mmCIF file of C-alpha atoms in Angstrom:
data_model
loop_
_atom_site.group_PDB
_atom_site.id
_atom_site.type_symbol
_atom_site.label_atom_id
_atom_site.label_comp_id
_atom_site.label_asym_id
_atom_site.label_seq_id
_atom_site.Cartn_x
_atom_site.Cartn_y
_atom_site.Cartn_z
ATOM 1 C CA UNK A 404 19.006 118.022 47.067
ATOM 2 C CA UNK A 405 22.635 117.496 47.130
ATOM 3 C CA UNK A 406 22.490 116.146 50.807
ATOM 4 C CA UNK A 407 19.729 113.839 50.029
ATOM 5 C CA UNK A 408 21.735 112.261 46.949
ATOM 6 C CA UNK A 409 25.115 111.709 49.618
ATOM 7 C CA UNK A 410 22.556 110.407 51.999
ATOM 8 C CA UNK A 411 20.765 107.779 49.332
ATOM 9 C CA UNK A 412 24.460 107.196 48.087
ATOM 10 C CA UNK A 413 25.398 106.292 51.699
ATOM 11 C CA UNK A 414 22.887 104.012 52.506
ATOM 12 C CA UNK A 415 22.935 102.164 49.247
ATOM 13 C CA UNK A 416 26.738 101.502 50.155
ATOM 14 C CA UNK A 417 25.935 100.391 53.929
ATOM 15 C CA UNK A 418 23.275 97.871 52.510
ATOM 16 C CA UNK A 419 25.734 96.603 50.475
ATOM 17 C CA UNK A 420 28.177 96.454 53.154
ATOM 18 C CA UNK A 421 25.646 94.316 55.138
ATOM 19 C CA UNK A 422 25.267 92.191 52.241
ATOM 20 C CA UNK A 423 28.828 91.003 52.173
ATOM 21 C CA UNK A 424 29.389 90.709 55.388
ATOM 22 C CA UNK A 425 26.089 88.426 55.717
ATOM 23 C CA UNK A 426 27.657 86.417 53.117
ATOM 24 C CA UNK A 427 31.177 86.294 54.680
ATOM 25 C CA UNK A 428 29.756 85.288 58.231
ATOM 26 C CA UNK A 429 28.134 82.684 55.960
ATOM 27 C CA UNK A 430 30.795 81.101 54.259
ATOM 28 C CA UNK A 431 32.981 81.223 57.685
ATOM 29 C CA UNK A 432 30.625 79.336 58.945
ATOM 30 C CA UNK A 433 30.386 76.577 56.498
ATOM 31 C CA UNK A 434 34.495 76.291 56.236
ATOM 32 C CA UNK A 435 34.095 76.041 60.119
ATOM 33 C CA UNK A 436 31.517 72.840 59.476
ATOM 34 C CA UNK A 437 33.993 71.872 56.974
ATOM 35 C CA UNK A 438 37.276 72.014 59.468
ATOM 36 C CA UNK A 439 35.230 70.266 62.261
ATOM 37 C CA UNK A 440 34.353 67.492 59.807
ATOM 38 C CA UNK A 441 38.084 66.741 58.800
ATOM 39 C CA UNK A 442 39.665 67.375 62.051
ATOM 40 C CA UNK A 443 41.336 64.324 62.134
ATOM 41 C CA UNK A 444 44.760 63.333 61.384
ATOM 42 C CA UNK A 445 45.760 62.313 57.935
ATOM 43 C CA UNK A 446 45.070 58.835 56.985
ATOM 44 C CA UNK A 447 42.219 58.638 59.111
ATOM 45 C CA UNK A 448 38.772 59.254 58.752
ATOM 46 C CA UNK A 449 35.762 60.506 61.122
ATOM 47 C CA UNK A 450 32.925 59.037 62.389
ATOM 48 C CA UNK A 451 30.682 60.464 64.573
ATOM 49 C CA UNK A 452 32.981 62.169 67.505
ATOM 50 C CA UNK A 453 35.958 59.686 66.708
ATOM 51 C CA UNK A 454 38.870 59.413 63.398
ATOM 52 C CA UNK A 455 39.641 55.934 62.483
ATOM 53 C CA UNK A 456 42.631 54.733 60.518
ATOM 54 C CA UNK A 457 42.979 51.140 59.178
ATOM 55 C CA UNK A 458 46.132 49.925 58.565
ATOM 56 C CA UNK A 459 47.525 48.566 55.343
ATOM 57 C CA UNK A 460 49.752 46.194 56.900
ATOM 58 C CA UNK A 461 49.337 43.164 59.143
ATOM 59 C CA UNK A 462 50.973 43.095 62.695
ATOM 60 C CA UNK A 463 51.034 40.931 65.827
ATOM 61 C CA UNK A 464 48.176 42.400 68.339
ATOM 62 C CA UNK A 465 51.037 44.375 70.608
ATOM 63 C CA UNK A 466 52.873 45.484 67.656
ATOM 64 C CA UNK A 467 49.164 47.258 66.781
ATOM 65 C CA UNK A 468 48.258 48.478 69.731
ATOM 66 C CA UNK A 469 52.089 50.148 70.219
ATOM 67 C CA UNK A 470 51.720 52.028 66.614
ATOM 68 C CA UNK A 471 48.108 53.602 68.202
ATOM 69 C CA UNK A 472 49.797 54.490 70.931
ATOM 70 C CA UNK A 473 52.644 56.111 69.026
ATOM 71 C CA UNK A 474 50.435 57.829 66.861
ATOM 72 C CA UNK A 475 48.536 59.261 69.866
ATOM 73 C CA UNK A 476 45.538 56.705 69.772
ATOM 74 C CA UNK A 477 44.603 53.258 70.769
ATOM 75 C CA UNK A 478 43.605 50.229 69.194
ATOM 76 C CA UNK A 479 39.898 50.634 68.429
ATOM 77 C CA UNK A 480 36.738 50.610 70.867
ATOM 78 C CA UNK A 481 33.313 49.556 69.813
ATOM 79 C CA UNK A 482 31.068 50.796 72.256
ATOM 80 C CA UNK A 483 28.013 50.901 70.225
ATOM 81 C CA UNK A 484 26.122 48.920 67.450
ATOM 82 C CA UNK A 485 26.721 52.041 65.067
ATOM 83 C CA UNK A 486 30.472 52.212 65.054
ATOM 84 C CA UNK A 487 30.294 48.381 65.111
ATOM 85 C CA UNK A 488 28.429 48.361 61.705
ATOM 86 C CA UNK A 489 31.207 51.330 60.526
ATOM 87 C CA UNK A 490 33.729 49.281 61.281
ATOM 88 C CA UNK A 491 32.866 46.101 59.636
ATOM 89 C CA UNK A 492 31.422 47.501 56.625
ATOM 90 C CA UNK A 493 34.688 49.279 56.249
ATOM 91 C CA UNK A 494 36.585 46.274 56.955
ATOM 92 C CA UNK A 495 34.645 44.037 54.557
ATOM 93 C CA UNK A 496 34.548 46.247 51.743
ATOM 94 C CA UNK A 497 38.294 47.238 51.910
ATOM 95 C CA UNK A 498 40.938 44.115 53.470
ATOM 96 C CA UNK A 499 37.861 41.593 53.546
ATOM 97 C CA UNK A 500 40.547 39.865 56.408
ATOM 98 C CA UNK A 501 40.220 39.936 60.172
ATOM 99 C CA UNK A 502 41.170 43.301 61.789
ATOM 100 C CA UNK A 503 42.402 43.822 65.501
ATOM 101 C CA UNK A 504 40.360 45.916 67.680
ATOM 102 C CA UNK A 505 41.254 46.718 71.010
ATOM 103 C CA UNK A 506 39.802 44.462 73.082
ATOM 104 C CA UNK A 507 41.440 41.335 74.782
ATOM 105 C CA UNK A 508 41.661 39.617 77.911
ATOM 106 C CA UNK A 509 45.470 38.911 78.464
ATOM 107 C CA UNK A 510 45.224 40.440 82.200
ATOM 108 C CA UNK A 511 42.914 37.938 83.149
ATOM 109 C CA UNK A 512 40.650 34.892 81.373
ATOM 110 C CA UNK A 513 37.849 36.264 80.777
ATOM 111 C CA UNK A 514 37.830 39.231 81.571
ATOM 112 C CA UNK A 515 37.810 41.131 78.291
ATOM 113 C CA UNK A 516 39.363 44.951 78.280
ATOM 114 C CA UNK A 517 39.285 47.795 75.885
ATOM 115 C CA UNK A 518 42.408 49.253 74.841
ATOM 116 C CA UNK A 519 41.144 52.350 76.589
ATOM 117 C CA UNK A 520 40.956 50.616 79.950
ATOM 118 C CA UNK A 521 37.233 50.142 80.092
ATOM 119 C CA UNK A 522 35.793 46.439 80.676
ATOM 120 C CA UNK A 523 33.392 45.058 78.085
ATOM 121 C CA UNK A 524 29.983 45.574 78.986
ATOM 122 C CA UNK A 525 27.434 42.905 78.364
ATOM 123 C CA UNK A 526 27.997 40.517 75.776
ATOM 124 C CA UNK A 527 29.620 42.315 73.222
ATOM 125 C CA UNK A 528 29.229 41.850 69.666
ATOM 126 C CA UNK A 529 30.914 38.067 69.103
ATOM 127 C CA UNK A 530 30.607 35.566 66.477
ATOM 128 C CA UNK A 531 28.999 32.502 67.182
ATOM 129 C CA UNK A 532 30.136 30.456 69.806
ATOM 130 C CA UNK A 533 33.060 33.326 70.164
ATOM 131 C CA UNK A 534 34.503 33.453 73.044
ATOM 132 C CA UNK A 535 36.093 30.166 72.681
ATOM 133 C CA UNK A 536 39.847 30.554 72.922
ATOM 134 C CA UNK A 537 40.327 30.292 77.006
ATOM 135 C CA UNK A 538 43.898 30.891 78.061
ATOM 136 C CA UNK A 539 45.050 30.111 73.991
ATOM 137 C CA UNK A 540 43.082 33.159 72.452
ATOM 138 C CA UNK A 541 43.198 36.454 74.276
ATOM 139 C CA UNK A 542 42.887 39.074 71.819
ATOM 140 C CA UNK A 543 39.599 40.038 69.713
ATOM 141 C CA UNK A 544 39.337 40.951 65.844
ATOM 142 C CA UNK A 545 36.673 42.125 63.369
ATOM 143 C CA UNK A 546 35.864 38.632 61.228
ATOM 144 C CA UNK A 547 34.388 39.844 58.061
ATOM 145 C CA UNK A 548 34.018 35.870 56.563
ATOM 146 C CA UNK A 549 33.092 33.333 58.847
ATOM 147 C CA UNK A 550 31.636 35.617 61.309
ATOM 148 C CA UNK A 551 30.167 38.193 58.702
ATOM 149 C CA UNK A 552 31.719 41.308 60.621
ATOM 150 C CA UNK A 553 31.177 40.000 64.286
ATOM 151 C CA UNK A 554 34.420 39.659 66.982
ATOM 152 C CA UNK A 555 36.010 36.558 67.087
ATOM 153 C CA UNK A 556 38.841 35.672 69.814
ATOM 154 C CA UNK A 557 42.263 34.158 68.373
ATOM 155 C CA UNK A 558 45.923 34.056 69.560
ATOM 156 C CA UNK A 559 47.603 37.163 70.712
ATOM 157 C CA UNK A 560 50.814 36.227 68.412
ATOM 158 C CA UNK A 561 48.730 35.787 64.923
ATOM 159 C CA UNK A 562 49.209 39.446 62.584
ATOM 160 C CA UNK A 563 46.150 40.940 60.916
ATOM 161 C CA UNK A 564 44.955 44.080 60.032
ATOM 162 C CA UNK A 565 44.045 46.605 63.216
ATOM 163 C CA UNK A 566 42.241 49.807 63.743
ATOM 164 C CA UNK A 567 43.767 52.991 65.121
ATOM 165 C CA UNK A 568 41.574 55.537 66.823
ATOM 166 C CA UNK A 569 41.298 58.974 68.323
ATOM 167 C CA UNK A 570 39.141 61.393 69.855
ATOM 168 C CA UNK A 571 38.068 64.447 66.947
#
């Protein structure tokens, strides 16, 4: 009788132990979702595989593009209609005022490169008549007015807003 009751006692105790470790492998793994979400740096935010950071302060399109660099990043890439849409619904319901991306073609007219070294791929996502800048206009920026979010090409030298990015 007494060997039963330490036997009953001991299995009561290793169902518990189950128990709580079930529950601890549970909650690891939704802190680990949690860290993987917010593994970006501070100030910027995720979206989809990539953190984002939009600058408070306006700077000539080099001037961006060295602070990405510096922080470890680039000047944003759009390389799909979702981040697109991120981007510009960020940009319009924050600044509302043209933001640099990183996309411009100083190297050579018309040929438009991402900050990330890759060429633009069909006809990107541009404003209206946009490209229209030739030689005077070699750098591209979110337009939230005029162009309601779409890219519009304007002189290197003007300061706006800009994106930073990097990889989560």
């Amino acid at each position: 009788m007494l060997l039963w009751h330490w036997i009953n006692r001991l299995s009561h105790i290793l169902a518990e132990q189950r128990n709580t470790t079930d529950s601890l492998r549970e909650r690891v793994a939704q802190l680990e979702g949690r860290i993987r979400d917010t593994d970006c740096p501070v100030g910027y935010q995720r979206f989809q595989r990539t953190c984002y950071r939009f600058s408070t302060n306006q700077k000539p399109y080099n001037e961006s593009q060295a602070t990405c660099h510096g922080e470890g990043g680039r000047l944003a890439t759009v390389k799909n209609n979702e981040t697109q849409n991120f981007l510009a619904n960020h940009v319009k319901a924050t600044t509302r005022a043209h933001t640099w991306i990183g996309l411009s073609d100083q190297e050579a007219e018309g040929l438009w490169v991402w900050d990330d070294g890759t060429l633009l791929v069909g006809d990107g996502i541009w404003g209206t008549g946009e490209p229209n800048g030739r030689t005077r206009e070699n750098c591209a920026h979110i337009s939230p007015g005029f162009h309601n979010g779409h890219w519009n090409d304007v002189a290197c030298s003007m300061s706006n807003y800009y994106i930073c990015e990097v990889l989560a």
